Amino acid sequence: MDQITILKGHIIYTDTSDSFQVLENGYIIAHDNIIKDVCEQLPQKYTEEEVIDYGNSLIIPGFYDLHNHAGQYLQCGTGMNKQLLEWLNDYTYNLEKDLHDEAYANIVYERYVNDLVRFGTLGACTFATSSPVGTACLFETFKEKGLRAYVGKVNMVRNAPDFIIEDVYDSIASTEDIIMKYKNEPLVKPIITPRFAPTSTSESLKMLGELALKHKIAVQSHLSENPAEIQWVQELYPSSENYTSVYDKHNLLGKTPTIMAHAVHLSDAEIELCKNDNVYLAHCPDSNINVRSGIAPVKSYLNKGLKVGLGSDIAGGHKIQMNEAIVRTIQSSKILSVYENHEHLTVAEAFYMATASGGSFFGKLGKLKAGYELDALVINDDILYKERYTLLDRLEKFLYIGDDRWITARYVAGKKIDVV
Amino acid sequence: MDQITILKGHIIYTDTSDSFQVLENGYIIAHDNIIKDVCEQLPQKYTEEEVIDYGNSLIIPGFYDLHNHAGQYLQCGTGMNKQLLEWLNDYTYNLEKDLHDEAYANIVYERYVNDLVRFGTLGACTFATSSPVGTACLFETFKEKGLRAYVGKVNMVRNAPDFIIEDVYDSIASTEDIIMKYKNEPLVKPIITPRFAPTSTSESLKMLGELALKHKIAVQSHLSENPAEIQWVQELYPSSENYTSVYDKHNLLGKTPTIMAHAVHLSDAEIELCKNDNVYLAHCPDSNINVRSGIAPVKSYLNKGLKVGLGSDIAGGHKIQMNEAIVRTIQSSKILSVYENHEHLTVAEAFYMATASGGSFFGKLGKLKAGYELDALVINDDILYKERYTLLDRLEKFLYIGDDRWITARYVAGKKIDVV
């Protein structure tokens, strides 16, 4: 017998990136985890069922964070005066090393996953650390919480301190162990995660590409974040035409579902490659500003038909809140509109990226319509004189100034989940 | 007999903009509202006094918001897709009109002032509306709460809808009434507030300048926010050399203490004028991005010796939180560092602007040192593994990711004030 869930409230989502769908006082009807109907009147056959009435609250899809580093969560908002390499050496690597310890990892990851839930992120693609034990802790924490995730054991075999780099064979073996252990989980899945081209070798990338193909596992990495890094990749892989083709030629671009974070400085050839390979670009606006990478021309990527989702990129980005990533995405595009005369992004476009586009990497998610899985947030906005505002004004207010206290319920795969 | 207040905790402030002063486990000793000593050991003569021990918390100065619109508070985070004029006509002016009603104004301003306190803003320079009654409500609300403010009745006599513009003589008369009523208040003071040059005439500006001189009252307005506005001012005041000189020639620039908001696009002549007249520029980073004005070259202003404080500019800016203004100030300067090769601002510089520089407009404020008034915030940061971090890391974390729940006590003029 199906478990029937019926939610009532003001339903808002984006079906396409150009506008919002709004249903005032509507019903969402789900059987188990699947939405069967979204409607103005409750159909006759459901009138005996319990309706969870959220009154004047908004019901929106959950947020999906396509790029962040669970292994850097303790670092959020520190070292922001530093240059990238100094930041990695003084803060990040030491922290990632400590997360090789199981007890430590359990405490940190518990806070990280709970904060994702708290702020409405119902699915995350995340980098753990190079530690198999620590990475397993992160899998277990996600499982226990009932959240969606792609969790990557980070692979890095050179150009980082000895205490966190691995032997290439150990790296591959432990990655395959994790794949075998978690590949059949319903909500939490492994993802092949070379840190980025500079900490990889052609050999390690080749073996990771083979793993991805053998087990049909998704891939995530970093791509074209800043000019110095791009130059470095060219020096390390002199036979590659460009940064993107380094991943492509090792079967790590689009052979299986792929996310590339940043993509601030892509050439036309690289844009074509990403488009043809159905790559998801994870736009990380706060991070790109904080570490002075530049601003990715997202509007132009969308116009060219690329798939773009959003990433908090903690801890290069400082805020785990995806509503903040939405706002900074709009703001960044406005800056490009001033400095480079680009068209700027609308609220609907940025919202679409964080919900429908990001959600589609995880499955039929990110829209509140029949056939999609029921992942949703209930927003009880803490504002005076609600009657002044349209429902879309109220949504915009939540995105711009709301916080976790405005989110009063969270549903993942049809189940209500709680914040600790 | 003096009231003695002794606070203990980790004391952090900026004395100059280039670095932080840090005193671990220090004492702040105040007699009434004045700090007499800040020290590592409690002097003998105070050992019988009560010490309020904040343990492992940080004690920092309060924030001072040099530019915002109380009259637009309900609008925060709405209409952010709109162009400036559409935004004013569809949202702002109607809202400002409603705040002519006393009951309505009381409710909205109560929320606004309480939120200032909540987020650690201990002094604000704010625009009410053109309504004398509504403006008086705002004065009373600040007084009741015990917060510092400069409150301006907005003067506007043209180029806005009929329902909120005023006759020039009424505008001046009601402004003088408010000055007479509030000029001797200790914490809440009137400030002459022409909305900006385009809604003024040479006649109205002249009379406001006379009022400022006659009563020795501070002045605030908007200056050089975006290129279209600058062009418009040139058309409206054809005999003025530039935007800044419009205010200057009407005794509204530096004859009394003056704040000019935005100043995104100043010519060298205008920079000289502002510097010579000791004008405070209120940098409003979120607003300048949201309405696509550009980014003010703050680092270069500081290098040239201009006084710069920060403004939330709600509701062109969406967040009333000054820690967010600090972060966006740093981020904006980083964007200029990428696009125009400027040097970017440090955490210390942005913190200095929001505390010591902004505070100096209100008096001897914004530093935790002897001779200054005791305005302070206590920060109990909600982070794991505090021992990993230096005190400055913890402050930076609060600025980047903290919220009102991290602020556990607020002192204004030596008195603890509460959030409702």
PDB file of C-alpha atoms in Angstrom, chain B residues 82-240:
ATOM      1  CA  LYS B  82      13.623  45.980 -11.258  1.00  0.00           C
ATOM      2  CA  GLN B  83      15.374  48.992 -12.657  1.00  0.00           C
ATOM      3  CA  LEU B  84      15.853  51.864 -10.181  1.00  0.00           C
ATOM      4  CA  LEU B  85      12.946  54.047 -11.307  1.00  0.00           C
ATOM      5  CA  GLU B  86      10.527  51.132 -11.569  1.00  0.00           C
ATOM      6  CA  TRP B  87      11.641  49.961  -8.133  1.00  0.00           C
ATOM      7  CA  LEU B  88      10.975  53.409  -6.646  1.00  0.00           C
ATOM      8  CA  ASN B  89       7.594  53.740  -8.336  1.00  0.00           C
ATOM      9  CA  ASP B  90       6.299  50.200  -7.809  1.00  0.00           C
ATOM     10  CA  TYR B  91       7.527  49.682  -4.264  1.00  0.00           C
ATOM     11  CA  THR B  92       9.312  52.457  -2.439  1.00  0.00           C
ATOM     12  CA  TYR B  93       7.092  55.497  -2.809  1.00  0.00           C
ATOM     13  CA  ASN B  94       3.893  53.644  -1.910  1.00  0.00           C
ATOM     14  CA  LEU B  95       5.568  52.225   1.140  1.00  0.00           C
ATOM     15  CA  GLU B  96       6.919  55.606   2.193  1.00  0.00           C
ATOM     16  CA  LYS B  97       3.433  57.054   1.816  1.00  0.00           C
ATOM     17  CA  ASP B  98       1.976  54.408   4.154  1.00  0.00           C
ATOM     18  CA  LEU B  99       4.550  55.409   6.760  1.00  0.00           C
ATOM     19  CA  HIS B 100       2.844  58.812   7.008  1.00  0.00           C
ATOM     20  CA  ASP B 101       0.318  56.937   9.139  1.00  0.00           C
ATOM     21  CA  GLU B 102       1.360  56.991  12.773  1.00  0.00           C
ATOM     22  CA  ALA B 103       0.083  53.574  13.789  1.00  0.00           C
ATOM     23  CA  TYR B 104       1.649  51.924  10.768  1.00  0.00           C
ATOM     24  CA  ALA B 105       4.909  53.792  11.288  1.00  0.00           C
ATOM     25  CA  ASN B 106       5.078  52.700  14.913  1.00  0.00           C
ATOM     26  CA  ILE B 107       4.812  49.042  14.009  1.00  0.00           C
ATOM     27  CA  VAL B 108       7.310  49.153  11.159  1.00  0.00           C
ATOM     28  CA  TYR B 109       9.872  51.300  12.965  1.00  0.00           C
ATOM     29  CA  GLU B 110       9.629  49.153  16.077  1.00  0.00           C
ATOM     30  CA  ARG B 111      10.674  46.151  13.980  1.00  0.00           C
ATOM     31  CA  TYR B 112      13.388  48.142  12.204  1.00  0.00           C
ATOM     32  CA  VAL B 113      14.998  49.481  15.387  1.00  0.00           C
ATOM     33  CA  ASN B 114      14.752  46.146  17.143  1.00  0.00           C
ATOM     34  CA  ASP B 115      16.460  44.474  14.199  1.00  0.00           C
ATOM     35  CA  LEU B 116      19.282  47.017  14.295  1.00  0.00           C
ATOM     36  CA  VAL B 117      19.892  46.053  17.912  1.00  0.00           C
ATOM     37  CA  ARG B 118      19.484  42.373  17.164  1.00  0.00           C
ATOM     38  CA  PHE B 119      22.202  42.428  14.519  1.00  0.00           C
ATOM     39  CA  GLY B 120      24.601  44.614  16.492  1.00  0.00           C
ATOM     40  CA  THR B 121      24.133  48.014  14.857  1.00  0.00           C
ATOM     41  CA  LEU B 122      24.426  50.418  17.771  1.00  0.00           C
ATOM     42  CA  GLY B 123      24.181  53.628  15.750  1.00  0.00           C
ATOM     43  CA  ALA B 124      22.436  54.395  12.460  1.00  0.00           C
ATOM     44  CA  CYS B 125      22.152  57.389  10.159  1.00  0.00           C
ATOM     45  CA  THR B 126      18.803  56.904   8.578  1.00  0.00           C
ATOM     46  CA  PHE B 127      16.252  58.402   6.208  1.00  0.00           C
ATOM     47  CA  ALA B 128      12.673  58.226   7.550  1.00  0.00           C
ATOM     48  CA  THR B 129      10.126  59.597   5.029  1.00  0.00           C
ATOM     49  CA  SER B 130       8.871  63.062   4.119  1.00  0.00           C
ATOM     50  CA  SER B 131       6.199  62.728   6.829  1.00  0.00           C
ATOM     51  CA  PRO B 132       6.828  64.801   9.979  1.00  0.00           C
ATOM     52  CA  VAL B 133       4.509  62.582  12.005  1.00  0.00           C
ATOM     53  CA  GLY B 134       6.119  59.392  10.758  1.00  0.00           C
ATOM     54  CA  THR B 135       9.591  60.794  11.349  1.00  0.00           C
ATOM     55  CA  ALA B 136       8.678  61.683  14.939  1.00  0.00           C
ATOM     56  CA  CYS B 137       7.605  58.056  15.464  1.00  0.00           C
ATOM     57  CA  LEU B 138      11.058  56.944  14.402  1.00  0.00           C
ATOM     58  CA  PHE B 139      12.741  59.365  16.824  1.00  0.00           C
ATOM     59  CA  GLU B 140      10.592  58.073  19.661  1.00  0.00           C
ATOM     60  CA  THR B 141      11.303  54.440  18.808  1.00  0.00           C
ATOM     61  CA  PHE B 142      15.060  55.016  18.855  1.00  0.00           C
ATOM     62  CA  LYS B 143      14.779  56.924  22.131  1.00  0.00           C
ATOM     63  CA  GLU B 144      12.776  54.215  23.769  1.00  0.00           C
ATOM     64  CA  LYS B 145      15.236  51.538  22.699  1.00  0.00           C
ATOM     65  CA  GLY B 146      18.279  53.556  23.860  1.00  0.00           C
ATOM     66  CA  LEU B 147      20.045  53.309  20.512  1.00  0.00           C
ATOM     67  CA  ARG B 148      22.167  55.963  18.793  1.00  0.00           C
ATOM     68  CA  ALA B 149      20.818  57.518  15.626  1.00  0.00           C
ATOM     69  CA  TYR B 150      20.779  60.427  13.285  1.00  0.00           C
ATOM     70  CA  VAL B 151      17.221  60.534  11.981  1.00  0.00           C
ATOM     71  CA  GLY B 152      16.327  62.548   8.897  1.00  0.00           C
ATOM     72  CA  LYS B 153      12.936  63.760   7.818  1.00  0.00           C
ATOM     73  CA  VAL B 154      13.284  63.367   4.068  1.00  0.00           C
ATOM     74  CA  ASN B 155      12.932  66.584   2.060  1.00  0.00           C
ATOM     75  CA  MET B 156      11.695  66.219  -1.504  1.00  0.00           C
ATOM     76  CA  VAL B 157       9.951  68.902  -3.530  1.00  0.00           C
ATOM     77  CA  ARG B 158       9.975  67.621  -7.107  1.00  0.00           C
ATOM     78  CA  ASN B 159      10.531  64.636  -9.404  1.00  0.00           C
ATOM     79  CA  ALA B 160       8.546  62.164  -7.304  1.00  0.00           C
ATOM     80  CA  PRO B 161       4.825  61.267  -7.138  1.00  0.00           C
ATOM     81  CA  ASP B 162       2.548  64.068  -5.880  1.00  0.00           C
ATOM     82  CA  PHE B 163       1.472  62.020  -2.882  1.00  0.00           C
ATOM     83  CA  ILE B 164       4.874  62.220  -1.224  1.00  0.00           C
ATOM     84  CA  ILE B 165       6.378  65.503  -2.373  1.00  0.00           C
ATOM     85  CA  GLU B 166       5.984  68.632  -0.302  1.00  0.00           C
ATOM     86  CA  ASP B 167       5.646  72.338  -0.676  1.00  0.00           C
ATOM     87  CA  VAL B 168       9.112  73.765  -0.082  1.00  0.00           C
ATOM     88  CA  TYR B 169       8.004  76.031   2.790  1.00  0.00           C
ATOM     89  CA  ASP B 170       6.111  73.240   4.547  1.00  0.00           C
ATOM     90  CA  SER B 171       9.125  71.019   4.079  1.00  0.00           C
ATOM     91  CA  ILE B 172      11.467  73.524   5.731  1.00  0.00           C
ATOM     92  CA  ALA B 173       9.029  74.440   8.509  1.00  0.00           C
ATOM     93  CA  SER B 174       8.369  70.850   9.532  1.00  0.00           C
ATOM     94  CA  THR B 175      12.082  70.077   9.373  1.00  0.00           C
ATOM     95  CA  GLU B 176      12.782  72.970  11.723  1.00  0.00           C
ATOM     96  CA  ASP B 177      10.040  71.786  14.088  1.00  0.00           C
ATOM     97  CA  ILE B 178      11.730  68.408  14.331  1.00  0.00           C
ATOM     98  CA  ILE B 179      15.113  70.003  14.863  1.00  0.00           C
ATOM     99  CA  MET B 180      13.757  72.116  17.713  1.00  0.00           C
ATOM    100  CA  LYS B 181      12.085  69.121  19.296  1.00  0.00           C
ATOM    101  CA  TYR B 182      15.042  66.732  19.191  1.00  0.00           C
ATOM    102  CA  LYS B 183      18.237  68.744  18.919  1.00  0.00           C
ATOM    103  CA  ASN B 184      19.188  68.304  22.560  1.00  0.00           C
ATOM    104  CA  GLU B 185      18.633  64.560  22.823  1.00  0.00           C
ATOM    105  CA  PRO B 186      21.742  62.684  24.009  1.00  0.00           C
ATOM    106  CA  LEU B 187      21.636  59.693  21.658  1.00  0.00           C
ATOM    107  CA  VAL B 188      19.134  60.449  18.884  1.00  0.00           C
ATOM    108  CA  LYS B 189      19.768  63.527  16.789  1.00  0.00           C
ATOM    109  CA  PRO B 190      18.138  65.232  13.836  1.00  0.00           C
ATOM    110  CA  ILE B 191      20.008  65.405  10.527  1.00  0.00           C
ATOM    111  CA  ILE B 192      19.182  67.568   7.502  1.00  0.00           C
ATOM    112  CA  THR B 193      18.156  65.178   4.736  1.00  0.00           C
ATOM    113  CA  PRO B 194      17.522  66.348   1.189  1.00  0.00           C
ATOM    114  CA  ARG B 195      16.683  63.032  -0.506  1.00  0.00           C
ATOM    115  CA  PHE B 196      19.118  63.887  -3.281  1.00  0.00           C
ATOM    116  CA  ALA B 197      19.765  66.703  -5.709  1.00  0.00           C
ATOM    117  CA  PRO B 198      17.163  65.583  -8.308  1.00  0.00           C
ATOM    118  CA  THR B 199      14.233  65.784  -5.864  1.00  0.00           C
ATOM    119  CA  SER B 200      15.469  69.164  -4.588  1.00  0.00           C
ATOM    120  CA  THR B 201      15.593  72.626  -6.116  1.00  0.00           C
ATOM    121  CA  SER B 202      18.219  75.260  -5.669  1.00  0.00           C
ATOM    122  CA  GLU B 203      15.705  77.065  -3.449  1.00  0.00           C
ATOM    123  CA  SER B 204      15.001  74.071  -1.211  1.00  0.00           C
ATOM    124  CA  LEU B 205      18.692  73.228  -0.906  1.00  0.00           C
ATOM    125  CA  LYS B 206      19.506  76.826  -0.009  1.00  0.00           C
ATOM    126  CA  MET B 207      16.934  76.858   2.777  1.00  0.00           C
ATOM    127  CA  LEU B 208      18.121  73.475   4.106  1.00  0.00           C
ATOM    128  CA  GLY B 209      21.693  74.767   4.105  1.00  0.00           C
ATOM    129  CA  GLU B 210      20.554  77.761   6.123  1.00  0.00           C
ATOM    130  CA  LEU B 211      18.817  75.482   8.627  1.00  0.00           C
ATOM    131  CA  ALA B 212      21.954  73.366   8.980  1.00  0.00           C
ATOM    132  CA  LEU B 213      24.092  76.426   9.708  1.00  0.00           C
ATOM    133  CA  LYS B 214      21.545  78.096  11.980  1.00  0.00           C
ATOM    134  CA  HIS B 215      21.103  75.043  14.225  1.00  0.00           C
ATOM    135  CA  LYS B 216      24.527  73.436  13.647  1.00  0.00           C
ATOM    136  CA  ILE B 217      22.878  70.262  12.418  1.00  0.00           C
ATOM    137  CA  ALA B 218      24.556  67.460  10.446  1.00  0.00           C
ATOM    138  CA  VAL B 219      23.617  66.729   6.837  1.00  0.00           C
ATOM    139  CA  GLN B 220      23.116  63.506   4.867  1.00  0.00           C
ATOM    140  CA  SER B 221      22.210  62.828   1.272  1.00  0.00           C
ATOM    141  CA  HIS B 222      23.049  60.713  -1.787  1.00  0.00           C
ATOM    142  CA  LEU B 223      25.942  61.482  -4.111  1.00  0.00           C
ATOM    143  CA  SER B 224      27.040  60.086  -7.484  1.00  0.00           C
ATOM    144  CA  GLU B 225      25.358  56.724  -7.259  1.00  0.00           C
ATOM    145  CA  ASN B 226      25.080  55.941 -10.961  1.00  0.00           C
ATOM    146  CA  PRO B 227      25.965  57.508 -14.303  1.00  0.00           C
ATOM    147  CA  ALA B 228      22.369  58.267 -15.395  1.00  0.00           C
ATOM    148  CA  GLU B 229      21.692  60.059 -12.128  1.00  0.00           C
ATOM    149  CA  ILE B 230      24.895  62.111 -12.476  1.00  0.00           C
ATOM    150  CA  GLN B 231      23.844  63.154 -15.966  1.00  0.00           C
ATOM    151  CA  TRP B 232      20.398  64.117 -14.670  1.00  0.00           C
ATOM    152  CA  VAL B 233      21.896  66.280 -11.933  1.00  0.00           C
ATOM    153  CA  GLN B 234      23.989  68.066 -14.533  1.00  0.00           C
ATOM    154  CA  GLU B 235      20.813  68.829 -16.498  1.00  0.00           C
ATOM    155  CA  LEU B 236      18.895  70.000 -13.430  1.00  0.00           C
ATOM    156  CA  TYR B 237      21.745  72.168 -12.118  1.00  0.00           C
ATOM    157  CA  PRO B 238      23.485  73.348 -15.297  1.00  0.00           C
ATOM    158  CA  SER B 239      25.527  76.015 -13.534  1.00  0.00           C
ATOM    159  CA  SER B 240      27.161  73.515 -11.145  1.00  0.00           C
TER     160      SER B 240
END
